[in-house]
Amino acid sequence: MTLAKARELLSVQANMGGGYNRNGAKLILAEVQREHGQSAVDGFIREFDLENLFGFKPGTEFKSP
């Protein structure tokens, strides 16, 4: 997944909020982490304020099920 596509998908998840969207955001971040590393994940957490929205903290490792 490209970073642009991840940004687009995370934007939708962040705008909708809620539990299902939290899980969707986790899966997207897991894919970003696998392909682009922790710094890309941390950047998205800051960009979309996912710490306040979903409780995701920079430095958290996300893994796909």
mmCIF file of C-alpha atoms in Angstrom, residues 9-62:
data_model
loop_
_atom_site.group_PDB
_atom_site.id
_atom_site.type_symbol
_atom_site.label_atom_id
_atom_site.label_comp_id
_atom_site.label_asym_id
_atom_site.label_seq_id
_atom_site.Cartn_x
_atom_site.Cartn_y
_atom_site.Cartn_z
ATOM 1 C CA LEU A 9 -8.029 5.398 4.015
ATOM 2 C CA LEU A 10 -7.000 6.740 7.425
ATOM 3 C CA SER A 11 -8.723 10.014 6.654
ATOM 4 C CA VAL A 12 -12.026 8.156 6.237
ATOM 5 C CA GLN A 13 -11.496 6.175 9.459
ATOM 6 C CA ALA A 14 -10.588 9.292 11.443
ATOM 7 C CA ASN A 15 -13.530 11.308 10.116
ATOM 8 C CA MET A 16 -16.045 8.619 11.070
ATOM 9 C CA GLY A 17 -14.580 7.642 14.462
ATOM 10 C CA GLY A 18 -16.075 4.797 16.486
ATOM 11 C CA GLY A 19 -15.021 1.275 17.428
ATOM 12 C CA TYR A 20 -15.221 -0.314 13.987
ATOM 13 C CA ASN A 21 -13.204 2.517 12.521
ATOM 14 C CA ARG A 22 -10.605 2.084 15.270
ATOM 15 C CA ASN A 23 -10.108 -1.509 14.164
ATOM 16 C CA GLY A 24 -9.935 -0.454 10.527
ATOM 17 C CA ALA A 25 -7.315 2.159 11.372
ATOM 18 C CA LYS A 26 -5.300 -0.483 13.252
ATOM 19 C CA LEU A 27 -5.240 -2.735 10.187
ATOM 20 C CA ILE A 28 -4.171 0.133 7.943
ATOM 21 C CA LEU A 29 -1.389 1.102 10.354
ATOM 22 C CA ALA A 30 -0.228 -2.519 10.548
ATOM 23 C CA GLU A 31 0.121 -2.590 6.765
ATOM 24 C CA VAL A 32 1.939 0.756 6.760
ATOM 25 C CA GLN A 33 4.293 -0.500 9.463
ATOM 26 C CA ARG A 34 5.076 -3.671 7.532
ATOM 27 C CA GLU A 35 5.818 -1.820 4.309
ATOM 28 C CA HIS A 36 7.154 1.576 5.434
ATOM 29 C CA GLY A 37 8.278 1.274 9.062
ATOM 30 C CA GLN A 38 7.527 2.804 12.424
ATOM 31 C CA SER A 39 8.318 6.390 11.449
ATOM 32 C CA ALA A 40 5.538 6.355 8.834
ATOM 33 C CA VAL A 41 3.080 4.979 11.417
ATOM 34 C CA ASP A 42 4.083 7.614 13.971
ATOM 35 C CA GLY A 43 3.649 10.305 11.331
ATOM 36 C CA PHE A 44 0.098 9.189 10.608
ATOM 37 C CA ILE A 45 -0.732 9.005 14.316
ATOM 38 C CA ARG A 46 0.337 12.639 14.673
ATOM 39 C CA GLU A 47 -1.176 13.801 11.371
ATOM 40 C CA PHE A 48 -4.646 12.455 12.156
ATOM 41 C CA ASP A 49 -4.418 12.943 15.957
ATOM 42 C CA LEU A 50 -5.084 9.230 16.412
ATOM 43 C CA GLU A 51 -3.815 9.397 19.981
ATOM 44 C CA ASN A 52 -6.810 11.482 21.051
ATOM 45 C CA LEU A 53 -9.236 9.832 18.650
ATOM 46 C CA PHE A 54 -8.414 6.132 19.127
ATOM 47 C CA GLY A 55 -5.752 6.080 21.866
ATOM 48 C CA PHE A 56 -2.902 5.070 19.505
ATOM 49 C CA LYS A 57 0.425 6.354 20.838
ATOM 50 C CA PRO A 58 3.516 7.006 18.712
ATOM 51 C CA GLY A 59 5.880 4.062 19.052
ATOM 52 C CA THR A 60 3.061 1.497 19.231
ATOM 53 C CA GLU A 61 3.688 -1.526 17.019
ATOM 54 C CA PHE A 62 0.722 -2.695 14.990
#
